[in-house]
Amino acid sequence: MRIATIHPVTKADLQELLTLERASFPHPWSEEHILNEIDSPHSFPHLARREDGSCAGYICPMLVLDEGQILNVAVQPSCRGKGIGRMLLEAALELFRKKGATVVHLEVRPTNATAISLYTRCGFITSGRRKAYYENGEDAILMKLELRIQKEEHHAV
């Protein structure tokens, strides 16, 4: 499976995102929530499309001052295990670096071993735990990644 594009989400993508949310989460984001993220000046949701134009996954990063937050990541069930989540996460991290973020935070369910493995491989470390964070009473593992500041190198002539 090849990804043709990763691009910013628009309102035209709403129905695909709602379908993906329902396929991915027991308590999916509502239409209103997704629209709020699309319209927010602090959120930068991006969508991965396959070569055939279909939605493969999306990520919703948010930036406040110099701190990034990964609000949501979802990959189509038929596309999981093919590196799409990693591509989306790497695109979000690059966006954060370009916008001057120094740290990125996220929450993940302790039962989501696949996501925890991805985040760990990308350099995130466990930074805490929120008790009974999710609707079903499940805790949230807090993870963070310190971003290296990319400075231009200057060479003497």
PDB file of C-alpha atoms in Angstrom:
ATOM      1  CA  MET A   1       0.000   0.000   0.000  1.00  0.00           C
ATOM      2  CA  ARG A   2       1.360   3.363  -0.962  1.00  0.00           C
ATOM      3  CA  ILE A   3       0.474   6.719   0.497  1.00  0.00           C
ATOM      4  CA  ALA A   4       0.105   9.373  -2.165  1.00  0.00           C
ATOM      5  CA  THR A   5      -0.325  12.417   0.059  1.00  0.00           C
ATOM      6  CA  ILE A   6      -0.447  13.713   3.598  1.00  0.00           C
ATOM      7  CA  HIS A   7      -2.314  16.998   3.568  1.00  0.00           C
ATOM      8  CA  PRO A   8      -4.197  19.344   5.912  1.00  0.00           C
ATOM      9  CA  VAL A   9      -7.759  18.292   6.681  1.00  0.00           C
ATOM     10  CA  THR A  10     -10.564  20.431   5.274  1.00  0.00           C
ATOM     11  CA  LYS A  11     -14.294  20.418   5.930  1.00  0.00           C
ATOM     12  CA  ALA A  12     -14.677  18.394   2.721  1.00  0.00           C
ATOM     13  CA  ASP A  13     -12.943  15.506   4.563  1.00  0.00           C
ATOM     14  CA  LEU A  14     -15.450  15.516   7.441  1.00  0.00           C
ATOM     15  CA  GLN A  15     -17.499  12.428   6.515  1.00  0.00           C
ATOM     16  CA  GLU A  16     -14.370  10.331   5.954  1.00  0.00           C
ATOM     17  CA  LEU A  17     -12.999  11.393   9.340  1.00  0.00           C
ATOM     18  CA  LEU A  18     -16.274  10.566  11.088  1.00  0.00           C
ATOM     19  CA  THR A  19     -16.240   7.103   9.488  1.00  0.00           C
ATOM     20  CA  LEU A  20     -12.602   6.598  10.510  1.00  0.00           C
ATOM     21  CA  GLU A  21     -13.326   7.766  14.071  1.00  0.00           C
ATOM     22  CA  ARG A  22     -16.202   5.270  14.387  1.00  0.00           C
ATOM     23  CA  ALA A  23     -14.023   2.442  13.054  1.00  0.00           C
ATOM     24  CA  SER A  24     -11.168   3.302  15.417  1.00  0.00           C
ATOM     25  CA  PHE A  25     -12.515   4.354  18.806  1.00  0.00           C
ATOM     26  CA  PRO A  26     -15.205   3.203  21.258  1.00  0.00           C
ATOM     27  CA  HIS A  27     -15.984   6.888  21.943  1.00  0.00           C
ATOM     28  CA  PRO A  28     -15.286   8.656  18.630  1.00  0.00           C
ATOM     29  CA  TRP A  29     -15.041  12.394  18.222  1.00  0.00           C
ATOM     30  CA  SER A  30     -18.281  14.059  17.191  1.00  0.00           C
ATOM     31  CA  GLU A  31     -18.810  16.081  14.028  1.00  0.00           C
ATOM     32  CA  GLU A  32     -18.737  19.235  16.158  1.00  0.00           C
ATOM     33  CA  HIS A  33     -15.429  18.241  17.777  1.00  0.00           C
ATOM     34  CA  ILE A  34     -13.775  17.549  14.420  1.00  0.00           C
ATOM     35  CA  LEU A  35     -15.060  20.838  12.986  1.00  0.00           C
ATOM     36  CA  ASN A  36     -13.719  22.688  16.038  1.00  0.00           C
ATOM     37  CA  GLU A  37     -10.263  21.188  15.430  1.00  0.00           C
ATOM     38  CA  ILE A  38     -10.381  22.062  11.713  1.00  0.00           C
ATOM     39  CA  ASP A  39     -11.311  25.666  12.581  1.00  0.00           C
ATOM     40  CA  SER A  40      -8.913  26.096  15.512  1.00  0.00           C
ATOM     41  CA  PRO A  41      -5.836  28.253  14.879  1.00  0.00           C
ATOM     42  CA  HIS A  42      -3.913  25.946  17.232  1.00  0.00           C
ATOM     43  CA  SER A  43      -4.787  22.593  15.608  1.00  0.00           C
ATOM     44  CA  PHE A  44      -3.280  21.200  12.430  1.00  0.00           C
ATOM     45  CA  PRO A  45      -5.164  17.992  11.524  1.00  0.00           C
ATOM     46  CA  HIS A  46      -3.648  16.084   8.596  1.00  0.00           C
ATOM     47  CA  LEU A  47      -5.001  13.230   6.505  1.00  0.00           C
ATOM     48  CA  ALA A  48      -3.103  10.437   4.747  1.00  0.00           C
ATOM     49  CA  ARG A  49      -4.555   9.378   1.406  1.00  0.00           C
ATOM     50  CA  ARG A  50      -3.773   6.231  -0.535  1.00  0.00           C
ATOM     51  CA  GLU A  51      -2.950   6.369  -4.225  1.00  0.00           C
ATOM     52  CA  ASP A  52      -6.596   5.543  -4.991  1.00  0.00           C
ATOM     53  CA  GLY A  53      -7.657   8.683  -3.072  1.00  0.00           C
ATOM     54  CA  SER A  54      -9.174   6.871  -0.104  1.00  0.00           C
ATOM     55  CA  CYS A  55      -8.479   7.897   3.483  1.00  0.00           C
ATOM     56  CA  ALA A  56      -5.810   5.777   5.192  1.00  0.00           C
ATOM     57  CA  GLY A  57      -5.540   7.685   8.466  1.00  0.00           C
ATOM     58  CA  TYR A  58      -5.270  11.027  10.174  1.00  0.00           C
ATOM     59  CA  ILE A  59      -3.543  12.838  13.005  1.00  0.00           C
ATOM     60  CA  CYS A  60      -4.602  15.902  14.966  1.00  0.00           C
ATOM     61  CA  PRO A  61      -1.650  17.833  16.396  1.00  0.00           C
ATOM     62  CA  MET A  62      -2.185  20.997  18.433  1.00  0.00           C
ATOM     63  CA  LEU A  63       0.375  23.690  19.252  1.00  0.00           C
ATOM     64  CA  VAL A  64       0.145  26.181  22.101  1.00  0.00           C
ATOM     65  CA  LEU A  65       3.169  28.451  22.428  1.00  0.00           C
ATOM     66  CA  ASP A  66       6.161  26.085  22.272  1.00  0.00           C
ATOM     67  CA  GLU A  67       4.361  22.896  23.346  1.00  0.00           C
ATOM     68  CA  GLY A  68       2.833  20.394  20.975  1.00  0.00           C
ATOM     69  CA  GLN A  69       0.089  17.945  21.822  1.00  0.00           C
ATOM     70  CA  ILE A  70      -0.998  14.939  19.780  1.00  0.00           C
ATOM     71  CA  LEU A  71      -4.756  14.960  20.310  1.00  0.00           C
ATOM     72  CA  ASN A  72      -5.680  12.009  18.125  1.00  0.00           C
ATOM     73  CA  VAL A  73      -4.248   9.465  15.699  1.00  0.00           C
ATOM     74  CA  ALA A  74      -6.397   7.021  13.735  1.00  0.00           C
ATOM     75  CA  VAL A  75      -5.523   4.565  10.969  1.00  0.00           C
ATOM     76  CA  GLN A  76      -8.073   2.629   8.905  1.00  0.00           C
ATOM     77  CA  PRO A  77      -8.283  -0.944  10.240  1.00  0.00           C
ATOM     78  CA  SER A  78      -7.321  -2.329   6.803  1.00  0.00           C
ATOM     79  CA  CYS A  79      -4.221  -0.083   6.740  1.00  0.00           C
ATOM     80  CA  ARG A  80      -2.813  -0.844  10.195  1.00  0.00           C
ATOM     81  CA  GLY A  81       0.664  -2.287  10.547  1.00  0.00           C
ATOM     82  CA  LYS A  82       1.854  -0.671   7.316  1.00  0.00           C
ATOM     83  CA  GLY A  83       3.690   2.367   8.728  1.00  0.00           C
ATOM     84  CA  ILE A  84       0.924   4.908   8.184  1.00  0.00           C
ATOM     85  CA  GLY A  85       0.696   5.878  11.850  1.00  0.00           C
ATOM     86  CA  ARG A  86       4.451   6.461  11.901  1.00  0.00           C
ATOM     87  CA  MET A  87       4.301   8.587   8.725  1.00  0.00           C
ATOM     88  CA  LEU A  88       1.544  10.717  10.222  1.00  0.00           C
ATOM     89  CA  LEU A  89       3.390  11.072  13.530  1.00  0.00           C
ATOM     90  CA  GLU A  90       6.647  12.021  11.781  1.00  0.00           C
ATOM     91  CA  ALA A  91       4.781  14.616   9.692  1.00  0.00           C
ATOM     92  CA  ALA A  92       3.301  16.109  12.880  1.00  0.00           C
ATOM     93  CA  LEU A  93       6.701  16.173  14.605  1.00  0.00           C
ATOM     94  CA  GLU A  94       8.226  17.954  11.607  1.00  0.00           C
ATOM     95  CA  LEU A  95       5.389  20.497  11.704  1.00  0.00           C
ATOM     96  CA  PHE A  96       6.046  21.073  15.421  1.00  0.00           C
ATOM     97  CA  ARG A  97       9.773  21.573  14.801  1.00  0.00           C
ATOM     98  CA  LYS A  98       9.099  24.103  12.034  1.00  0.00           C
ATOM     99  CA  LYS A  99       6.737  26.022  14.316  1.00  0.00           C
ATOM    100  CA  GLY A 100       9.277  26.146  17.162  1.00  0.00           C
ATOM    101  CA  ALA A 101       7.886  23.550  19.568  1.00  0.00           C
ATOM    102  CA  THR A 102      10.346  22.263  22.152  1.00  0.00           C
ATOM    103  CA  VAL A 103       8.281  19.400  23.579  1.00  0.00           C
ATOM    104  CA  VAL A 104       5.370  17.210  22.464  1.00  0.00           C
ATOM    105  CA  HIS A 105       2.882  15.541  24.817  1.00  0.00           C
ATOM    106  CA  LEU A 106       0.250  12.854  24.323  1.00  0.00           C
ATOM    107  CA  GLU A 107      -2.028  10.526  26.265  1.00  0.00           C
ATOM    108  CA  VAL A 108      -2.495   6.860  25.387  1.00  0.00           C
ATOM    109  CA  ARG A 109      -4.476   3.983  26.848  1.00  0.00           C
ATOM    110  CA  PRO A 110      -2.266   1.436  28.643  1.00  0.00           C
ATOM    111  CA  THR A 111      -4.095  -1.281  26.680  1.00  0.00           C
ATOM    112  CA  ASN A 112      -3.020   0.246  23.342  1.00  0.00           C
ATOM    113  CA  ALA A 113       0.294  -1.596  23.087  1.00  0.00           C
ATOM    114  CA  THR A 114       0.617  -0.883  19.360  1.00  0.00           C
ATOM    115  CA  ALA A 115       0.438   2.888  19.875  1.00  0.00           C
ATOM    116  CA  ILE A 116       2.756   2.794  22.891  1.00  0.00           C
ATOM    117  CA  SER A 117       5.292   0.849  20.826  1.00  0.00           C
ATOM    118  CA  LEU A 118       5.073   3.393  17.985  1.00  0.00           C
ATOM    119  CA  TYR A 119       5.507   6.348  20.324  1.00  0.00           C
ATOM    120  CA  THR A 120       8.459   4.688  22.069  1.00  0.00           C
ATOM    121  CA  ARG A 121      10.155   3.925  18.732  1.00  0.00           C
ATOM    122  CA  CYS A 122       9.734   7.603  17.819  1.00  0.00           C
ATOM    123  CA  GLY A 123      11.498   8.691  21.023  1.00  0.00           C
ATOM    124  CA  PHE A 124       8.619   9.385  23.405  1.00  0.00           C
ATOM    125  CA  ILE A 125       9.098   8.503  27.072  1.00  0.00           C
ATOM    126  CA  THR A 126       6.511   7.890  29.783  1.00  0.00           C
ATOM    127  CA  SER A 127       6.095  11.038  31.868  1.00  0.00           C
ATOM    128  CA  GLY A 128       3.157  10.191  34.112  1.00  0.00           C
ATOM    129  CA  ARG A 129      -0.287   8.691  34.446  1.00  0.00           C
ATOM    130  CA  ARG A 130      -3.804  10.122  34.705  1.00  0.00           C
ATOM    131  CA  LYS A 131      -6.063   7.949  36.808  1.00  0.00           C
ATOM    132  CA  ALA A 132      -9.496   7.081  35.380  1.00  0.00           C
ATOM    133  CA  TYR A 133      -8.963   9.427  32.414  1.00  0.00           C
ATOM    134  CA  TYR A 134     -11.049   7.604  29.815  1.00  0.00           C
ATOM    135  CA  GLU A 135     -14.828   7.139  29.741  1.00  0.00           C
ATOM    136  CA  ASN A 136     -14.569   3.516  30.885  1.00  0.00           C
ATOM    137  CA  GLY A 137     -12.395   4.429  33.879  1.00  0.00           C
ATOM    138  CA  GLU A 138      -9.159   3.364  32.198  1.00  0.00           C
ATOM    139  CA  ASP A 139      -6.049   5.364  33.087  1.00  0.00           C
ATOM    140  CA  ALA A 140      -4.061   7.348  30.529  1.00  0.00           C
ATOM    141  CA  ILE A 141      -0.326   6.976  30.175  1.00  0.00           C
ATOM    142  CA  LEU A 142       1.270  10.377  29.623  1.00  0.00           C
ATOM    143  CA  MET A 143       4.168  10.448  27.188  1.00  0.00           C
ATOM    144  CA  LYS A 144       6.436  13.232  26.008  1.00  0.00           C
ATOM    145  CA  LEU A 145       9.160  13.895  23.486  1.00  0.00           C
ATOM    146  CA  GLU A 146      11.743  16.656  23.817  1.00  0.00           C
ATOM    147  CA  LEU A 147      12.359  18.089  20.360  1.00  0.00           C
ATOM    148  CA  ARG A 148      15.791  19.114  19.230  1.00  0.00           C
ATOM    149  CA  ILE A 149      15.878  22.671  18.056  1.00  0.00           C
ATOM    150  CA  GLN A 150      17.007  22.756  14.462  1.00  0.00           C
ATOM    151  CA  LYS A 151      19.524  25.547  14.035  1.00  0.00           C
ATOM    152  CA  GLU A 152      21.053  26.592  10.776  1.00  0.00           C
ATOM    153  CA  GLU A 153      24.734  25.836  10.549  1.00  0.00           C
ATOM    154  CA  HIS A 154      26.982  28.717   9.589  1.00  0.00           C
ATOM    155  CA  HIS A 155      30.297  27.948   7.965  1.00  0.00           C
ATOM    156  CA  ALA A 156      33.197  30.357   7.742  1.00  0.00           C
ATOM    157  CA  VAL A 157      34.423  31.040   4.236  1.00  0.00           C
TER     158      VAL A 157
END
